[in-house]
Short mmCIF file of C-alpha atoms in Angstrom, two decimals:
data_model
loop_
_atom_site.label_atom_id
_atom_site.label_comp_id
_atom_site.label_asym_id
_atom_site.label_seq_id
_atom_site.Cartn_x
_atom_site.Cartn_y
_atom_site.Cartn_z
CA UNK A 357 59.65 -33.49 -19.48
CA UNK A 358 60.57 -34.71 -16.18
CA UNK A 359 57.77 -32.46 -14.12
CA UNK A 360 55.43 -34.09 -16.61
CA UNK A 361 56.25 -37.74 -15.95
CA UNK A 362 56.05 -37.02 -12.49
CA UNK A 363 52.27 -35.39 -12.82
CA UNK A 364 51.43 -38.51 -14.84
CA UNK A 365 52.96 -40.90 -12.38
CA UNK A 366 50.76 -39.09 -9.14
CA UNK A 367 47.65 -39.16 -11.81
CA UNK A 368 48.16 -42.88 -12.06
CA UNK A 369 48.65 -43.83 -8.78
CA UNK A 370 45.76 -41.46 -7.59
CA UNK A 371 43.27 -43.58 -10.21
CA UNK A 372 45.07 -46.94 -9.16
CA UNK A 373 44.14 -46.66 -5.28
CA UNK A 374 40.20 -45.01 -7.01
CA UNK A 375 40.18 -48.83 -9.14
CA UNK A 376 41.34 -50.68 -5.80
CA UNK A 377 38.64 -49.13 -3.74
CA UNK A 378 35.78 -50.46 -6.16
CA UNK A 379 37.18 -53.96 -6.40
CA UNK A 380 36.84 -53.90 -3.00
CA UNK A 381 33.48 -52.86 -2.39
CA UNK A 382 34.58 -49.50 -0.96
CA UNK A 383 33.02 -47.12 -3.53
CA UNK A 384 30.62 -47.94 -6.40
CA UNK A 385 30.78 -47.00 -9.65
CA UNK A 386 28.37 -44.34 -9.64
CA UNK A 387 30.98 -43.35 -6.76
CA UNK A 388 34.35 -43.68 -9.17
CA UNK A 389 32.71 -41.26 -11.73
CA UNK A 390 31.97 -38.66 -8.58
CA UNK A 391 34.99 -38.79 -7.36
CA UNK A 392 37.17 -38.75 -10.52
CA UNK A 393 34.68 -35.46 -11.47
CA UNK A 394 35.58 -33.99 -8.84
CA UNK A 395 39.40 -34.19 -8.88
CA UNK A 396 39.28 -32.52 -12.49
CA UNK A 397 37.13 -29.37 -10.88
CA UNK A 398 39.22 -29.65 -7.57
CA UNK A 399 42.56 -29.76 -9.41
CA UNK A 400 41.56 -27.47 -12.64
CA UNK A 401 38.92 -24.75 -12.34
CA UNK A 402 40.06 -23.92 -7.99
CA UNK A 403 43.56 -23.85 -9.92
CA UNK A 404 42.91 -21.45 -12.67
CA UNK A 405 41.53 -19.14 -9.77
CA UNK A 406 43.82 -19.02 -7.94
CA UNK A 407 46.16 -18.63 -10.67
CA UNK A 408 44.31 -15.67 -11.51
CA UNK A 409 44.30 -14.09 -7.78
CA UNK A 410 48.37 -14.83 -7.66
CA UNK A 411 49.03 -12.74 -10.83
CA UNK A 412 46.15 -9.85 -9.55
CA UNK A 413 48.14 -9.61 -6.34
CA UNK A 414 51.71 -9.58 -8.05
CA UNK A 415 50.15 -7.14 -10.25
CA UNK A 416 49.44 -4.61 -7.59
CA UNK A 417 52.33 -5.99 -5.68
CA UNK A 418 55.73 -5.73 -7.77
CA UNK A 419 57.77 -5.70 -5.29
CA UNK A 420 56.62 -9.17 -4.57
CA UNK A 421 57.24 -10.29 -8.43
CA UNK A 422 60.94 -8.56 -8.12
CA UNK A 423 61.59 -10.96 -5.13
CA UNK A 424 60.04 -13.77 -6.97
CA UNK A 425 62.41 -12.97 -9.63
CA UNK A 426 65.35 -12.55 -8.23
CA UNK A 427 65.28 -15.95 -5.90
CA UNK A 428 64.64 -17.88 -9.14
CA UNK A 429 68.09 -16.23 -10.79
CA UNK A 430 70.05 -16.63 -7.71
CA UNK A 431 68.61 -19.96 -6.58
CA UNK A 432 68.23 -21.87 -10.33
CA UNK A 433 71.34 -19.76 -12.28
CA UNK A 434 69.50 -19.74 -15.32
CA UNK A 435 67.83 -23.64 -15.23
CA UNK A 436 64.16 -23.92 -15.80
CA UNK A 437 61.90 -24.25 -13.19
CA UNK A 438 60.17 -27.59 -12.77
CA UNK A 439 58.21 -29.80 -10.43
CA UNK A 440 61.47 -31.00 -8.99
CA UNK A 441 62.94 -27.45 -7.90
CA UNK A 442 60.46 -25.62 -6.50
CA UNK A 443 60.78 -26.78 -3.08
CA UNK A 444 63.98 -24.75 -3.52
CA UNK A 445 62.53 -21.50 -3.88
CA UNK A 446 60.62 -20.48 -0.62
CA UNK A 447 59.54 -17.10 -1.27
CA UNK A 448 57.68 -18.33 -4.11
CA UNK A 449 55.86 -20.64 -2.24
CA UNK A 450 54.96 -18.34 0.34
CA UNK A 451 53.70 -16.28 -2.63
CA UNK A 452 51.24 -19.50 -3.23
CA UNK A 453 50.52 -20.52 0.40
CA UNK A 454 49.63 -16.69 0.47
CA UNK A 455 47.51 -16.31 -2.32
CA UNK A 456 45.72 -19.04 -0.69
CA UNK A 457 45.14 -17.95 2.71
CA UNK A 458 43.99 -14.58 1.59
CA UNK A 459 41.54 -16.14 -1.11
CA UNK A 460 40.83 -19.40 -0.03
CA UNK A 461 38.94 -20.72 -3.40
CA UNK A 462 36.46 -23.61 -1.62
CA UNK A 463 36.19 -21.01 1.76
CA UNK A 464 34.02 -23.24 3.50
CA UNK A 465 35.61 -26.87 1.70
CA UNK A 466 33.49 -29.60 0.95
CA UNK A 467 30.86 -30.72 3.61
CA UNK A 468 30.96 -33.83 5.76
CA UNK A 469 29.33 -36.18 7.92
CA UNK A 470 29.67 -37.38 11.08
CA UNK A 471 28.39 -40.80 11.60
CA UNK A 472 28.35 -40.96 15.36
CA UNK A 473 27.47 -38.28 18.02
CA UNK A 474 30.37 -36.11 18.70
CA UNK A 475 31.49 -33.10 20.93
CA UNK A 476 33.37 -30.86 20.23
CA UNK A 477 34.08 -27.50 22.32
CA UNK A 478 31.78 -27.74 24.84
CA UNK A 479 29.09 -28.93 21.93
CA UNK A 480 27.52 -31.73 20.91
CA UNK A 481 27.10 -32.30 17.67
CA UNK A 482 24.11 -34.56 16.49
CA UNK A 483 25.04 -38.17 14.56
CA UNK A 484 24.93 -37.87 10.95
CA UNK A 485 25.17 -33.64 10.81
CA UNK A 486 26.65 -32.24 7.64
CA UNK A 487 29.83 -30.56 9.07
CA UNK A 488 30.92 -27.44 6.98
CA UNK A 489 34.18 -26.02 8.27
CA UNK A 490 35.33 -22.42 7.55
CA UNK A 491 38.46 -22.77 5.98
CA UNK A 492 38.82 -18.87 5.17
CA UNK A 493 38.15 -17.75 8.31
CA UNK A 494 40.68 -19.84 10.02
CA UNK A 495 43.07 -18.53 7.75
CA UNK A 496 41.70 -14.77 8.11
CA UNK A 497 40.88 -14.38 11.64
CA UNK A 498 42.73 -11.03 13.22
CA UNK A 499 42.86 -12.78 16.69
CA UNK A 500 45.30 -15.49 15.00
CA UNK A 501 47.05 -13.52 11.68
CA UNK A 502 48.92 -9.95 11.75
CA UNK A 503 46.93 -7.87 9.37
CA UNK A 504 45.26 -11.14 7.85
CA UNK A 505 44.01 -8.05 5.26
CA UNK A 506 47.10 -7.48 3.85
CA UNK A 507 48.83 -9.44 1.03
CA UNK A 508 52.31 -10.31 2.64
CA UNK A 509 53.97 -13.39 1.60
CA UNK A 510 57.12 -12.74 4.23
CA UNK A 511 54.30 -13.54 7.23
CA UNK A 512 55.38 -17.55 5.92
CA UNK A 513 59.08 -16.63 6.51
CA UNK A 514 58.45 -14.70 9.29
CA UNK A 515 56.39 -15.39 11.80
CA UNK A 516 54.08 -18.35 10.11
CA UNK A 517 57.06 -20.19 9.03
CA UNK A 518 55.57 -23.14 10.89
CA UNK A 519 52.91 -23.20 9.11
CA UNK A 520 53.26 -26.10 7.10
CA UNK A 521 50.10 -27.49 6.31
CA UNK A 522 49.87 -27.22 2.25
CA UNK A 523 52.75 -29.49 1.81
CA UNK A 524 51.73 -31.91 4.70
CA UNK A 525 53.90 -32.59 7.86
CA UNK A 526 52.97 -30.46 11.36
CA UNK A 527 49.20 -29.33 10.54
CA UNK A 528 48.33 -25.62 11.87
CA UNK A 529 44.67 -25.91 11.71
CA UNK A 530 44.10 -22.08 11.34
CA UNK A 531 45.68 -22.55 7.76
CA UNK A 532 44.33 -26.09 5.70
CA UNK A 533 43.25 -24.25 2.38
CA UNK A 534 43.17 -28.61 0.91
CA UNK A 535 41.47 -29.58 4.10
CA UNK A 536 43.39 -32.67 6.02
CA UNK A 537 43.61 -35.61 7.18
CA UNK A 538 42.27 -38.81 4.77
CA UNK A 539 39.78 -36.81 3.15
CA UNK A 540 41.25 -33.71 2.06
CA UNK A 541 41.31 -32.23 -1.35
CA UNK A 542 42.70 -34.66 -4.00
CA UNK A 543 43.45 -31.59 -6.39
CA UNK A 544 46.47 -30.82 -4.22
CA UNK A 545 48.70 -33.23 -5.63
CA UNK A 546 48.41 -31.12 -9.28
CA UNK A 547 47.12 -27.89 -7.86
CA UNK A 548 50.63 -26.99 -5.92
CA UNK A 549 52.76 -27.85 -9.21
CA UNK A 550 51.00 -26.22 -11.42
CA UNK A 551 51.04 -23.50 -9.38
CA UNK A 552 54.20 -23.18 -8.70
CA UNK A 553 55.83 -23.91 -12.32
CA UNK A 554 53.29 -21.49 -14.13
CA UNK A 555 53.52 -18.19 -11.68
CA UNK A 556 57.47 -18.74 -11.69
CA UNK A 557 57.92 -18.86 -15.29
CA UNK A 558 55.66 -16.02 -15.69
CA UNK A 559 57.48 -13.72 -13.12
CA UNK A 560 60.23 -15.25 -14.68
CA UNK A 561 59.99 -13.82 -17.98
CA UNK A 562 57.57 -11.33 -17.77
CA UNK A 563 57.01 -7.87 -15.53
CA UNK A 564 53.12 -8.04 -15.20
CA UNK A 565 51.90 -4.59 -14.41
CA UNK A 566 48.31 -2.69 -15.21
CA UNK A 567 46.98 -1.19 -18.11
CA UNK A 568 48.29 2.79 -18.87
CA UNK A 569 45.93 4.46 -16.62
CA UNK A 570 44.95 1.77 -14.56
CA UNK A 571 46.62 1.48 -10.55
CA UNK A 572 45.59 -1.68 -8.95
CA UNK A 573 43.78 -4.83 -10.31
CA UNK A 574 40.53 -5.27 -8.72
CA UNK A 575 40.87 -8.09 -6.21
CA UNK A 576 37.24 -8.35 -4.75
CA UNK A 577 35.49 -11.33 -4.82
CA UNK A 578 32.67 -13.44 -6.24
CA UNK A 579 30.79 -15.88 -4.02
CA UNK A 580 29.40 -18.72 -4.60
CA UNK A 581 27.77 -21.81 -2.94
CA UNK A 582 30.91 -22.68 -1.74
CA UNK A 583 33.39 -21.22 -3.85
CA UNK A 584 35.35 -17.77 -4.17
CA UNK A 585 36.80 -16.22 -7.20
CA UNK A 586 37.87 -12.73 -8.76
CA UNK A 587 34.67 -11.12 -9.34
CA UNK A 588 35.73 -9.11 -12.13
CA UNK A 589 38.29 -10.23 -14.90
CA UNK A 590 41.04 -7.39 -15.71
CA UNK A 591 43.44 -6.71 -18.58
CA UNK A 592 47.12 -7.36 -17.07
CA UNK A 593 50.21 -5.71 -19.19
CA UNK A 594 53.22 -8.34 -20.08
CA UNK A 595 56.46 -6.84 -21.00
CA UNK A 596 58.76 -9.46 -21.74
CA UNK A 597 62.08 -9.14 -19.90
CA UNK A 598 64.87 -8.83 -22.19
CA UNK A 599 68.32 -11.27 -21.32
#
């Protein structure tokens, strides 16, 4: 009940600064409905794919869900895992942050524009350019990631683990999956809960595994204009674990 009060309170505030903005002139109305459009697809449908990548990687990764697992016993002793608490289990978010680096679901975010001239590395770049940034290839480029192929959330505990930007503080701009700054993703602010809450009480209660004759969930991916999801939907095994 708690983690729900506090999703309502963000939702609230989120719409309260949306209503502010159009009293002042900032945004229209036509605006307001865009915007508040978009946070349901940025916070729901990018959500439920990811969701779906985390549990294909655990899937072919249990060692992963047995770490998962056994931070939330040690760490929570048996309380449920909410909003609140799961700042205090870092592997699992490095199981997010990784999900998200390796299948970024907007790979190229949302475009901008640039309403003056600008350069920018050795470039210039022409007033009023639509500016499309790369967001998976930051987060996938060999020259800055150790095997960016491979599904490893220790690299955030490891050698990333100043990589900060999901949560906000010191931005590494080879990893900004939300984008940053005063313009980045308003989904984030449900996206990371829900997250977070759902894949820990799955792992919780629940070894997720393949189908009897299956090894590995497929994991490739389906592009579109600008987004990325599983291309092909798989049967996952739940065997409920016992007490």
């Amino acid at each position: 009940m708690m983690a729900a009060n506090g999703e309502k309170h963000k939702i609230s505030c989120a719409i309260d600064h949306i209503i502010e903005a159009e009293m002042k002139g900032e945004i229209s109305e036509e605006n307001v409905l865009y915007i508040v459009e978009n946070i349901n697809v940025a916070a729901i449908e990018t959500t439920l794919w990811s969701m779906e990548w985390a549990i294909a990687e655990l899937v072919n990764h249990p060692q992963v869900q047995h770490k998962i697992r056994n931070e939330i016993t040690s760490v929570l002793k048996g309380n449920p895992i909410t909003e609140s608490n799961l700042q205090e289990l870092p592997y699992l978010q490095a199981t997010l942050k990784e999900t998200l680096r390796l299948h970024t679901p907007i790979p190229l975010l949302v475009p901008h524009m640039n309403l003056q001239e600008a350069k920018l590395g050795g470039f210039t770049i022409p007033k009023e350019s639509k500016v499309v940034v790369n967001a998976w290839w930051l987060a996938n480029n060999p020259k800055w990631w150790k095997n960016p192929q491979e599904f490893r959330p220790e690299r955030f505990l490891e050698e990333e683990c100043s990589t900060e930007a999901v949560a906000g503080g010191k931005v590494d701009f080879r990893y900004v999956p939300f984008g940053v700054g005063r313009r980045s993703c308003p989904g984030i602010i449900l996206a990371l809960p829900i997250l977070g809450v759902v894949i820990g009480k799955l792992v919780s209660n629940f070894e997720m595994t393949t189908p009897p004759g299956m090894e590995k969930i497929d994991v490739s991916g389906k592009e579109g204009q600008f987004s990325l999801h599983i291309a092909n939907h798989s049967t996952v095994v739940f065997d409920p674990i016992l007490a």
